[in-house]
mmCIF file of C-alpha atoms and ligand atoms in Angstrom:
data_model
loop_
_atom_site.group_PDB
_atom_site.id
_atom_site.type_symbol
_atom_site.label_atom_id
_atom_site.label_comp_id
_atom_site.label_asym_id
_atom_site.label_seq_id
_atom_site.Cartn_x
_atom_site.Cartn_y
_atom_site.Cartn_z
ATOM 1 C CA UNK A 1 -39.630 13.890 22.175
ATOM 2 C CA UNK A 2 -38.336 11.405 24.074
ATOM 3 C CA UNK A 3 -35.971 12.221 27.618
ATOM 4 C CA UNK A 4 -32.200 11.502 27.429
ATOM 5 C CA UNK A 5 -29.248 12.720 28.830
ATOM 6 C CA UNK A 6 -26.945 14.487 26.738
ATOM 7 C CA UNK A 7 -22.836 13.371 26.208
ATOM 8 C CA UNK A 8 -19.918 14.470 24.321
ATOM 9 C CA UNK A 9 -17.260 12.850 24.895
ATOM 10 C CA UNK A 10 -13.818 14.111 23.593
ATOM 11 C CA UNK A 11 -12.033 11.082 22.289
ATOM 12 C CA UNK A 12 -12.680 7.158 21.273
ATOM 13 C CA UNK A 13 -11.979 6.011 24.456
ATOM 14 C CA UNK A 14 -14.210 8.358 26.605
ATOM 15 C CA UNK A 15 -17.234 7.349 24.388
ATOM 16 C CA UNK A 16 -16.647 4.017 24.852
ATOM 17 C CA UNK A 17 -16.072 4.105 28.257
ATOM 18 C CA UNK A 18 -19.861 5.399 28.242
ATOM 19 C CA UNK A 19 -20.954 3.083 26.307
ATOM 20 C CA UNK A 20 -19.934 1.133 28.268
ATOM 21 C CA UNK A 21 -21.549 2.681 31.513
ATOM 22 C CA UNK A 22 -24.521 2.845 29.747
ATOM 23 C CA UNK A 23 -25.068 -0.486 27.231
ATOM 24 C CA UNK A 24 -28.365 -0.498 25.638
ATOM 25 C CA UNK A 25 -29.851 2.853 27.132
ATOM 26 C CA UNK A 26 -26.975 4.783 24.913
ATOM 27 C CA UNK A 27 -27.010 5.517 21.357
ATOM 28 C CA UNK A 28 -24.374 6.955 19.621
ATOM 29 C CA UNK A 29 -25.557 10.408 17.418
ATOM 30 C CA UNK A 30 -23.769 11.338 14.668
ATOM 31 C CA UNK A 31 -25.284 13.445 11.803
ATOM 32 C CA UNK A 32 -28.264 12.754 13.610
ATOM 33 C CA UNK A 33 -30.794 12.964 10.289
ATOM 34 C CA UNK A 34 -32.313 9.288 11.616
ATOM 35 C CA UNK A 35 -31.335 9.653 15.073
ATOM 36 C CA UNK A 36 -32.998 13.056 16.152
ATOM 37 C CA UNK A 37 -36.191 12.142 14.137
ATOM 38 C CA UNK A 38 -36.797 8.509 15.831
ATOM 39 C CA UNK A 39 -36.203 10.537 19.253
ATOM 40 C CA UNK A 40 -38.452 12.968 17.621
ATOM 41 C CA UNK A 41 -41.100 10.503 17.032
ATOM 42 C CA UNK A 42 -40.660 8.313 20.149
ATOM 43 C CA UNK A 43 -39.962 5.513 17.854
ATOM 44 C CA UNK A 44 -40.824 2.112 19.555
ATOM 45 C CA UNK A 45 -37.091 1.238 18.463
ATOM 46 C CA UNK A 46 -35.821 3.377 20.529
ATOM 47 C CA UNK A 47 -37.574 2.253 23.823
ATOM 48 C CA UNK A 48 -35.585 2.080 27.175
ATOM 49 C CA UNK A 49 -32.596 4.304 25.518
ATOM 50 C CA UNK A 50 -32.193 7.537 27.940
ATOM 51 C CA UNK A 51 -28.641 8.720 26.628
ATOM 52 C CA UNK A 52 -27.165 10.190 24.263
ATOM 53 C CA UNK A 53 -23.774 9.883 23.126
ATOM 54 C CA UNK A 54 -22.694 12.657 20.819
ATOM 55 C CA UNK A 55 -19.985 11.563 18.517
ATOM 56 C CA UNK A 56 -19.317 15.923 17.129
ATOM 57 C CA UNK A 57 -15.677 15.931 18.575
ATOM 58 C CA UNK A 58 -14.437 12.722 17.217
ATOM 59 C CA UNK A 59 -12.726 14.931 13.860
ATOM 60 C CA UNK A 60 -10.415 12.013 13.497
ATOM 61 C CA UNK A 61 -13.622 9.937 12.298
ATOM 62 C CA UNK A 62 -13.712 11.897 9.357
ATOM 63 C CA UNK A 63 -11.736 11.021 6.892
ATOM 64 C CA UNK A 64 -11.077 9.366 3.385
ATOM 65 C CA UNK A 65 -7.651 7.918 3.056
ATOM 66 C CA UNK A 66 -5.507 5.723 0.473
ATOM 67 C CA UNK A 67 -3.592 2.464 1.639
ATOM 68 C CA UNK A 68 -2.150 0.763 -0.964
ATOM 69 C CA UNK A 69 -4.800 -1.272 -2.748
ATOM 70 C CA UNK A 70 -7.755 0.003 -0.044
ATOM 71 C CA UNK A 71 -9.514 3.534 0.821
ATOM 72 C CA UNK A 72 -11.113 3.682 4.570
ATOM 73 C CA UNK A 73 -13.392 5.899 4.980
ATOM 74 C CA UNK A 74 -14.238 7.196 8.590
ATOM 75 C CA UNK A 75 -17.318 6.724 9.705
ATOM 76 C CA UNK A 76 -17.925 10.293 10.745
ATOM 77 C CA UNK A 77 -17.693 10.978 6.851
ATOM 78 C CA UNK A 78 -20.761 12.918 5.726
ATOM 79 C CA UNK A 79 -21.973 11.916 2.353
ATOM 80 C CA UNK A 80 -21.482 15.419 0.645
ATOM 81 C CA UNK A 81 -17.659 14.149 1.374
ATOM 82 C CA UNK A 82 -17.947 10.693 -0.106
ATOM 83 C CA UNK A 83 -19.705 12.216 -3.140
ATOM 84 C CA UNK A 84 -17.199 14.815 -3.903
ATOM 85 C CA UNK A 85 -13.908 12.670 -3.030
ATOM 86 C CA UNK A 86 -11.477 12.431 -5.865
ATOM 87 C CA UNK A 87 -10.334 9.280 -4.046
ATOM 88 C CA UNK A 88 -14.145 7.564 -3.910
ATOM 89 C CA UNK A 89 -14.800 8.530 -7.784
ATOM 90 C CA UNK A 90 -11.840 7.470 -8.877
ATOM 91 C CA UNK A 91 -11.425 3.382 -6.908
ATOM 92 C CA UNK A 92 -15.447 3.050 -6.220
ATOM 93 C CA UNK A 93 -17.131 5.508 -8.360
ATOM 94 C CA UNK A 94 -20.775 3.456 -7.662
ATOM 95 C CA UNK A 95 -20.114 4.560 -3.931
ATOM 96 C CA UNK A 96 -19.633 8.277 -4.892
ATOM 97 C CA UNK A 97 -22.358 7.753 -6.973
ATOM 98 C CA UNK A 98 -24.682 6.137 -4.108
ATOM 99 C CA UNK A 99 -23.553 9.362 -1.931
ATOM 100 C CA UNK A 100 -23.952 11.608 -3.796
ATOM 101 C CA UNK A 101 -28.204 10.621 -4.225
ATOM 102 C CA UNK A 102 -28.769 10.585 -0.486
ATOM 103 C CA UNK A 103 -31.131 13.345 0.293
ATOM 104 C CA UNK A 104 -30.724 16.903 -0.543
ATOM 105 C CA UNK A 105 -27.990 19.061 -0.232
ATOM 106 C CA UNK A 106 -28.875 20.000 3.782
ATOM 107 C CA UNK A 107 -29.201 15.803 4.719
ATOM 108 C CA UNK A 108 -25.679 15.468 2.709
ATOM 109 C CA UNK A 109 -24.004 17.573 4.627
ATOM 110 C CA UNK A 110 -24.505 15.914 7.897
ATOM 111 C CA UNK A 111 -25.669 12.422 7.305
ATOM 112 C CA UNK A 112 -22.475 10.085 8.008
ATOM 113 C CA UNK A 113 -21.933 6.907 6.288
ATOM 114 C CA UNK A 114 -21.361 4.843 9.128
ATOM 115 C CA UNK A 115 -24.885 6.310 10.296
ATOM 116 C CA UNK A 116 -26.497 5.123 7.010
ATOM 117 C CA UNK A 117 -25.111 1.512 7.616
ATOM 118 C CA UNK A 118 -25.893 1.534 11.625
ATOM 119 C CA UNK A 119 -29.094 2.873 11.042
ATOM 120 C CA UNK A 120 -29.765 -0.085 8.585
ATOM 121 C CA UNK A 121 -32.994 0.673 6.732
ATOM 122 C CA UNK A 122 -33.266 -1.461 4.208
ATOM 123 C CA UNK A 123 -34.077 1.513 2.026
ATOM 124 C CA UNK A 124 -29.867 2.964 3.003
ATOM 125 C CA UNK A 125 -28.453 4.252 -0.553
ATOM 126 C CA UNK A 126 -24.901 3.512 0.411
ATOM 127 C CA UNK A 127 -25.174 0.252 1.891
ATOM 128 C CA UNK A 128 -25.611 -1.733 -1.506
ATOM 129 C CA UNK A 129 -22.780 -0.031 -3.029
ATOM 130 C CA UNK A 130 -20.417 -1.076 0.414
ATOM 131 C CA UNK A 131 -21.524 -4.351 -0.151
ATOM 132 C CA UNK A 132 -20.387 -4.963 -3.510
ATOM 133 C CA UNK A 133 -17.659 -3.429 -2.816
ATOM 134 C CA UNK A 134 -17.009 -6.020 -0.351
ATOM 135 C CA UNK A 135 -16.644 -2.821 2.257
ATOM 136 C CA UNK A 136 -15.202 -4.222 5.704
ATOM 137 C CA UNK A 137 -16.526 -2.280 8.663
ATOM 138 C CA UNK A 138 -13.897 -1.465 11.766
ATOM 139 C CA UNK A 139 -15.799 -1.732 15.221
ATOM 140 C CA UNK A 140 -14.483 -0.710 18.555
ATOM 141 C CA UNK A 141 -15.702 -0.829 21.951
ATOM 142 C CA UNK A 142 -14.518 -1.036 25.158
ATOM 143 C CA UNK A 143 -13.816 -4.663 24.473
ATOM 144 C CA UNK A 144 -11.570 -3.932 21.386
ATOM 145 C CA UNK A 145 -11.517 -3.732 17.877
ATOM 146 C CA UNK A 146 -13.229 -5.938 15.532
ATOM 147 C CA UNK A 147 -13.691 -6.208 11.753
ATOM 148 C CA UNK A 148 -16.988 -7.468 9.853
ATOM 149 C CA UNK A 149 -18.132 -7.349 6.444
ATOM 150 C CA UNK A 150 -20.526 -4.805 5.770
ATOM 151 C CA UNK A 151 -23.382 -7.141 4.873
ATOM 152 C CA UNK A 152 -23.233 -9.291 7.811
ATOM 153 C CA UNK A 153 -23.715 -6.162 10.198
ATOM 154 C CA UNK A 154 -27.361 -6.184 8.711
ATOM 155 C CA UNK A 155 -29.411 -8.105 11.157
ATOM 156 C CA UNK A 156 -32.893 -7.206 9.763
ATOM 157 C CA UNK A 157 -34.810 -4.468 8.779
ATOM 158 C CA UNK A 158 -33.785 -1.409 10.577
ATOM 159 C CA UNK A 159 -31.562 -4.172 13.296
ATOM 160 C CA UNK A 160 -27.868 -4.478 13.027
ATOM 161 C CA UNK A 161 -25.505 -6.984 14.575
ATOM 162 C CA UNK A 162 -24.020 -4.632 16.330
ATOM 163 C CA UNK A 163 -22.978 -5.538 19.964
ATOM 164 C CA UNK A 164 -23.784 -3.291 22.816
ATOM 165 C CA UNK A 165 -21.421 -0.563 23.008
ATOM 166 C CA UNK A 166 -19.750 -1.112 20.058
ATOM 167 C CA UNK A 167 -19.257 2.059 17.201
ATOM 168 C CA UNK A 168 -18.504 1.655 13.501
ATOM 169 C CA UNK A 169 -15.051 3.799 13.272
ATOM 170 C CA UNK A 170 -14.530 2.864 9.428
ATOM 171 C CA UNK A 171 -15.192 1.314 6.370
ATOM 172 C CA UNK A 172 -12.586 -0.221 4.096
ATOM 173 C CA UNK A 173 -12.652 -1.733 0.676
ATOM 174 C CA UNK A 174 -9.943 -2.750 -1.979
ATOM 175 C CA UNK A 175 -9.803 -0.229 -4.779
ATOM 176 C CA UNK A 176 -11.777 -0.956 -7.644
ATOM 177 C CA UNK A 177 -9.088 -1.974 -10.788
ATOM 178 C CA UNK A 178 -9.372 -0.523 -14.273
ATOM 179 C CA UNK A 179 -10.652 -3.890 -15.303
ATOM 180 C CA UNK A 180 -14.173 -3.554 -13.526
ATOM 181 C CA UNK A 181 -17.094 -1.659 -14.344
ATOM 182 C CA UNK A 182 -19.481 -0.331 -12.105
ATOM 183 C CA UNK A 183 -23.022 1.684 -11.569
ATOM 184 C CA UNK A 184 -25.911 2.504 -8.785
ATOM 185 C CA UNK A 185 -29.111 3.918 -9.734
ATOM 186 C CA UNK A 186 -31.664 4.862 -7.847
ATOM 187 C CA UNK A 187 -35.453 5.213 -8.418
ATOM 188 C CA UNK A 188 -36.633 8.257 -5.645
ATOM 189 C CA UNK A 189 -39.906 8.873 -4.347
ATOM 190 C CA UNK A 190 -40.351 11.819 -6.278
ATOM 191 C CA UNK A 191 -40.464 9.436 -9.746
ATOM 192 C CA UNK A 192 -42.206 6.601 -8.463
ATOM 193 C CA UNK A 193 -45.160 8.572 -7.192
ATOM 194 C CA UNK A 194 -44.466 7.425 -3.689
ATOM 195 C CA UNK A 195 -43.953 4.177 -3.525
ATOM 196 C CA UNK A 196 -40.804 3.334 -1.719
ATOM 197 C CA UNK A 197 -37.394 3.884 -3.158
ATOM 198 C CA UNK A 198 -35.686 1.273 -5.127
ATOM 199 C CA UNK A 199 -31.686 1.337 -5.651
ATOM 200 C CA UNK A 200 -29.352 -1.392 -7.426
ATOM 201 C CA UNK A 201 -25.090 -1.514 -7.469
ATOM 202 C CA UNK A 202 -23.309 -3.430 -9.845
ATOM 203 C CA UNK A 203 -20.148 -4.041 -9.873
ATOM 204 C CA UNK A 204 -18.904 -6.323 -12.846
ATOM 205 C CA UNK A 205 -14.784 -7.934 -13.270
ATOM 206 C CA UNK A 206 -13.661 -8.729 -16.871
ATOM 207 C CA UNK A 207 -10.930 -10.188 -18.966
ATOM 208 C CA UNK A 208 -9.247 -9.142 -21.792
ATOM 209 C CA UNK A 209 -11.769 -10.597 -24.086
ATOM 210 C CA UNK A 210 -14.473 -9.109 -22.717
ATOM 211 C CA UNK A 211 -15.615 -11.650 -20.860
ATOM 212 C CA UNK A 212 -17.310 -11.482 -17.210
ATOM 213 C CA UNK A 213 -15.018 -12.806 -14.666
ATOM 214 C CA UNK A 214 -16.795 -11.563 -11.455
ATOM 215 C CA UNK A 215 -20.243 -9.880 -10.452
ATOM 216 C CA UNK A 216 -21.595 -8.201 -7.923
ATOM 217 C CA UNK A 217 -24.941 -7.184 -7.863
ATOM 218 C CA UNK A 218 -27.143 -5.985 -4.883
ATOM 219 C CA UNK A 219 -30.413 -4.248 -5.069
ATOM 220 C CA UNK A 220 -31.650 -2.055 -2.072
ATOM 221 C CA UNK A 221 -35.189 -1.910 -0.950
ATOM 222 C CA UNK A 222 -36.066 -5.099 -2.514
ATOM 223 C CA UNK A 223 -34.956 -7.484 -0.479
ATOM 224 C CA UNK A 224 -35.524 -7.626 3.525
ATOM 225 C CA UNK A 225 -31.964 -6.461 3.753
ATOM 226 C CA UNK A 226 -29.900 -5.211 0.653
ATOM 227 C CA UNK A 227 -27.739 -8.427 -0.504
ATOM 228 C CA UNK A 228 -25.785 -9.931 -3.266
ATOM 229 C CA UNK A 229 -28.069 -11.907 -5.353
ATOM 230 C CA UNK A 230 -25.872 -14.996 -6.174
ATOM 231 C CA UNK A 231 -27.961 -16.039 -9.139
ATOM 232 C CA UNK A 232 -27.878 -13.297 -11.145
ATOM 233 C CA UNK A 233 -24.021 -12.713 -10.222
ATOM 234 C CA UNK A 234 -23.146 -16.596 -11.750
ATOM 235 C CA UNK A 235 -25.619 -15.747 -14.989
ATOM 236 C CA UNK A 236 -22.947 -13.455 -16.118
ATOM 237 C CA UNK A 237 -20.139 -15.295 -15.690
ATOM 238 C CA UNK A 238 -18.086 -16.272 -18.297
ATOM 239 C CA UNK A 239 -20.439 -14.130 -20.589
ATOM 240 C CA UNK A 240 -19.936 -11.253 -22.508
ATOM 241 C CA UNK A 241 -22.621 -9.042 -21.209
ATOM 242 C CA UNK A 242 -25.105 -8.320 -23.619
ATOM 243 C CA UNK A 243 -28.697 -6.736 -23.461
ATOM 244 C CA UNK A 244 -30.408 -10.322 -23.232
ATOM 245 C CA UNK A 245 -28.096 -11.721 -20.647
ATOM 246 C CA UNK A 246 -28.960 -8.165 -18.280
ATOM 247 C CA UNK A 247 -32.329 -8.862 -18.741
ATOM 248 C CA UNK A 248 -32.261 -12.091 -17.843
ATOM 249 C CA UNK A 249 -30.453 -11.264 -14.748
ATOM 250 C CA UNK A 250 -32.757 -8.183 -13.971
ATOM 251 C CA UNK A 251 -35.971 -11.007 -14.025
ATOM 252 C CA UNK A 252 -33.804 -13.402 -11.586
ATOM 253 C CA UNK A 253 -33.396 -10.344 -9.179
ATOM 254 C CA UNK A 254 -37.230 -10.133 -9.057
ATOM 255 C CA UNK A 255 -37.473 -13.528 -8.176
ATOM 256 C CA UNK A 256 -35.275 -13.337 -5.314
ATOM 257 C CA UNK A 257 -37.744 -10.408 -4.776
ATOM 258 C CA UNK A 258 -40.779 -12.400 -4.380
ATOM 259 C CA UNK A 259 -39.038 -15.387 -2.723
ATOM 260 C CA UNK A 260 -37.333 -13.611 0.123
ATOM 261 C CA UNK A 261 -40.190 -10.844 0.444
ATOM 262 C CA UNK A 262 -43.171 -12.771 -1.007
ATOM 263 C CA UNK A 263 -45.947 -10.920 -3.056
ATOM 264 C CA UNK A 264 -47.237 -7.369 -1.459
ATOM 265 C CA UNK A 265 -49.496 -4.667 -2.644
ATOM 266 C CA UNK A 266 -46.292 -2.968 -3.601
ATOM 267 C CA UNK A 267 -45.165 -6.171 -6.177
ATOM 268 C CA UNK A 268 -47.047 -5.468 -9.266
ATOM 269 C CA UNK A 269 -45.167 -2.449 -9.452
ATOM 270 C CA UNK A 270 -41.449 -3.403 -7.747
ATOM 271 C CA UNK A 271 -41.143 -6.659 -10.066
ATOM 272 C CA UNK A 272 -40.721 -4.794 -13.352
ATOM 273 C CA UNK A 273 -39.329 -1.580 -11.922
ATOM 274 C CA UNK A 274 -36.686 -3.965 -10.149
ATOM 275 C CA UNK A 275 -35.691 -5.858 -13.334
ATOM 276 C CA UNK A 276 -35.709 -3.005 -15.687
ATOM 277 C CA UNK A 277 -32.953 -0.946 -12.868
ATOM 278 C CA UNK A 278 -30.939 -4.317 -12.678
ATOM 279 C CA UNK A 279 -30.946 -4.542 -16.552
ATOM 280 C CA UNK A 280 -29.861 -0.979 -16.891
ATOM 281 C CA UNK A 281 -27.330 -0.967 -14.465
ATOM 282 C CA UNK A 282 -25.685 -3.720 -15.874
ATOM 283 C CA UNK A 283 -25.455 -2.476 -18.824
ATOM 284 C CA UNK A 284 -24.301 0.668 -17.663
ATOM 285 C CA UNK A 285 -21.291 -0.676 -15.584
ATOM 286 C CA UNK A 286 -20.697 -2.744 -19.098
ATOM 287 C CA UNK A 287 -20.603 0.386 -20.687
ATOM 288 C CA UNK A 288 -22.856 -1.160 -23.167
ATOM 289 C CA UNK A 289 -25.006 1.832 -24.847
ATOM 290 C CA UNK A 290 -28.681 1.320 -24.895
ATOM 291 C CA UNK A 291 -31.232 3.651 -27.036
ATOM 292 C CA UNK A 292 -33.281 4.158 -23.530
HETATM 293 C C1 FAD B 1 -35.185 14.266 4.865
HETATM 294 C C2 FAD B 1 -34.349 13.024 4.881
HETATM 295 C C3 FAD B 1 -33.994 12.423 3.681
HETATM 296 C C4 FAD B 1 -33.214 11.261 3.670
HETATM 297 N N1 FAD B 1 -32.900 10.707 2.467
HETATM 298 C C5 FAD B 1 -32.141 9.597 2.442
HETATM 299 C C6 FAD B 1 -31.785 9.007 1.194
HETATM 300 O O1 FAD B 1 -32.147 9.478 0.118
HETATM 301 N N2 FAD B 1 -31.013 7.880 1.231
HETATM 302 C C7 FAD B 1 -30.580 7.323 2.406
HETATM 303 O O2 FAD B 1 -29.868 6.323 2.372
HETATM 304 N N3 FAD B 1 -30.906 7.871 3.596
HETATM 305 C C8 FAD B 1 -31.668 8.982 3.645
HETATM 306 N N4 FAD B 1 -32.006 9.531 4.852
HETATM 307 C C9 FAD B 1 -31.591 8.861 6.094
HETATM 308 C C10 FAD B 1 -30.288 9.382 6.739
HETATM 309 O O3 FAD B 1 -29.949 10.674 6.299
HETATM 310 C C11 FAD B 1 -29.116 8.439 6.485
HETATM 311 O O4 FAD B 1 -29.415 7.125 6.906
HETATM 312 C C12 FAD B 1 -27.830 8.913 7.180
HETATM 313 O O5 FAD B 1 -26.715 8.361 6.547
HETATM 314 C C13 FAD B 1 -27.769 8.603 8.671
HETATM 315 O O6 FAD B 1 -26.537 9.102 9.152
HETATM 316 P P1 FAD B 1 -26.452 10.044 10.434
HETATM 317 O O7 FAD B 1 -25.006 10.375 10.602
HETATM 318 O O8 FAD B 1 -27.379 11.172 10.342
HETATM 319 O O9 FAD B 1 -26.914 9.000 11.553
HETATM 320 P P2 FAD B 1 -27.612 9.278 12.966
HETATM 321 O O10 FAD B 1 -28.997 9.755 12.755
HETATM 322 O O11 FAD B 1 -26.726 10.085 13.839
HETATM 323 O O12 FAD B 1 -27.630 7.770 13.519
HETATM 324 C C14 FAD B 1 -28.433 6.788 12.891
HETATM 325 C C15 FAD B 1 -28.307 5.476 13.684
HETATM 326 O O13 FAD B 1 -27.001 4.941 13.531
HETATM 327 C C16 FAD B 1 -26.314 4.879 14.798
HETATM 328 N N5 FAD B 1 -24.955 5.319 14.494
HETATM 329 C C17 FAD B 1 -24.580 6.436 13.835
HETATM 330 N N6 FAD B 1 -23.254 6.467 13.657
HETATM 331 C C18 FAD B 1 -22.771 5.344 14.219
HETATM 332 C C19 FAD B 1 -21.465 4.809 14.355
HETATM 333 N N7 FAD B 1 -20.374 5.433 13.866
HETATM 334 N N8 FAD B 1 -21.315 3.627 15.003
HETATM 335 C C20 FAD B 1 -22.405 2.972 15.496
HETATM 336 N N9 FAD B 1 -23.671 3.433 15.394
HETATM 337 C C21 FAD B 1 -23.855 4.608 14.757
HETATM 338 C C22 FAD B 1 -27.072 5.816 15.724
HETATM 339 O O14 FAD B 1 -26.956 5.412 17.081
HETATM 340 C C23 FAD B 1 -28.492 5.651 15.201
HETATM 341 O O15 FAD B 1 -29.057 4.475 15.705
HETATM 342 C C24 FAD B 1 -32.776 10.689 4.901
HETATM 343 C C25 FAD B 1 -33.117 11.313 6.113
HETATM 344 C C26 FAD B 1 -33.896 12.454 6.116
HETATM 345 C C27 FAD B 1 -34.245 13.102 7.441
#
């Protein structure tokens, strides 16, 4: 286990006055299900970081709140919360959906979302469903508040953009309307025999005819960081979706596959596995019933 020094601060401000004190020997803990097991493990990651800043009595972090056309979501918000919201499942069910498959019952009930985005393993299950919902995150340090779209705090595998000091107090998003469709699936461990996890979201816009007017579709675990996958998105366009067209689309998300992560022992299997999620999903958020 590596040293630190312990902190709990008892507002916003205090922790980011520590932050501040500190820069990048502090790290924030919040559910602490990645944090307290890279400590655990001395993760190289965490080299040079001696403090702890403990995020427990920040209970106005926790929230899940309507504004108009938008939810926010705290960041303190475990994922047993998210999954269960009436709020989430009824303006971003995929989200709920994405929540509700993070661990078991014992991780739910501590793990935050803003710790599944700030942690930013490319493996995260809610992170792909934020960014198709086009999820804004709120930052604040001791600098101020600033807002940037979920995606773009991804730096790299396991690296956000994140500035020194700075703490993810919310996510928002626009509601979901009753003219969009939407799914995440997941493929766990457990089913794929160990090979690492694979997850999709989908979110798909239509007009009264049926026809595809927006897409949204970002696979998780795939990619080096989760991402929309333009191509796919601008297949269905226009289209009425149909089980050639997500097929189609699921084989273009395996290409992005191999041309962002190029070919691995873990390939042969991932390419198919990849396209046949993306199919399904799309045809799920479609509502279009398949015999599988
Ligand atoms: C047994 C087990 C199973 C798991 N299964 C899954 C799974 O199925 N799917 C999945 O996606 N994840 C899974 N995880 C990973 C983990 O539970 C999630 O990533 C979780 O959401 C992390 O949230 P946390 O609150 O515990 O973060 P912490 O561990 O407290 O923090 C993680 C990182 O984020 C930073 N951080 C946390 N909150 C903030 C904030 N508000 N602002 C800025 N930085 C912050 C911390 O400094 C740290 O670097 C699993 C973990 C374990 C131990």
């Amino acid at each position: 286990m590596l040293d630190f020094t312990y902190h709990r601060p008892r507002d916003l401000g205090e922790a980011c006055r520590l932050l501040a004190v500190y820069g990048p020997a502090a790290r924030v803990l919040a559910g602490g299900t990645d944090l307290l097991v890279a400590l655990r493990e001395e993760n190289r990651r965490l080299a040079g970081v001696n403090q702890i800043i403990d995020l427990a009595d920040l209970d106005n972090l926790s929230y899940i709140r309507e504004d108009g056309d938008e939810l926010t979501i705290g960041a303190l918000t475990t994922h047993g919360e998210v999954a269960a919201s009436p709020l989430v499942r009824a303006y971003a069910p995929l989200l709920a959906e994405a929540a509700g498959q993070v661990g078991s019952l014992q991780i739910r009930n501590r793990a935050t979302i803003g710790g599944n985005l700030a942690n930013a393993s490319p493996a995260a299950d809610t992170v792909p469903a934020l960014i198709a919902l086009e999820a804004v995150a709120v930052l604040i340090s001791s600098q101020g508040e600033r807002r940037v779209a979920a995606g773009d705090l991804l730096a790299g595998p396991n690296r956000t953009a994140l500035a020194a000091g700075e703490i993810i107090t919310a996510l928002r998003f626009s509601k979901l309307p009753p003219q969009a469709g939407s799914a995440f699936l997941k493929l766990g461990r457990r089913q794929a025999l160990s090979i690492a996890r694979l997850n999709i979201a989908v979110i798909l816009y239509w007009d009264e005819n049926g026809r595809v007017t927006a897409a949204r579709i970002v696979p998780g675990a795939t990619l080096p960081v989760a991402a929309r996958v333009p191509a796919a998105e601008n297949l269905l366009v226009g289209s009425v979706i149909s089980e050639e067209l997500a097929r189609r689309a699921g084989e273009i998300v395996g290409e992005e596959m191999l041309r962002l992560s190029g070919r691995r022992w873990s390939t042969e299997y991932k390419l198919p596995v990849i396209a046949a999620l993306t199919r399904r999903a799309i045809l799920q958020a479609a509502g279009v019933k398949t015999d599988e």
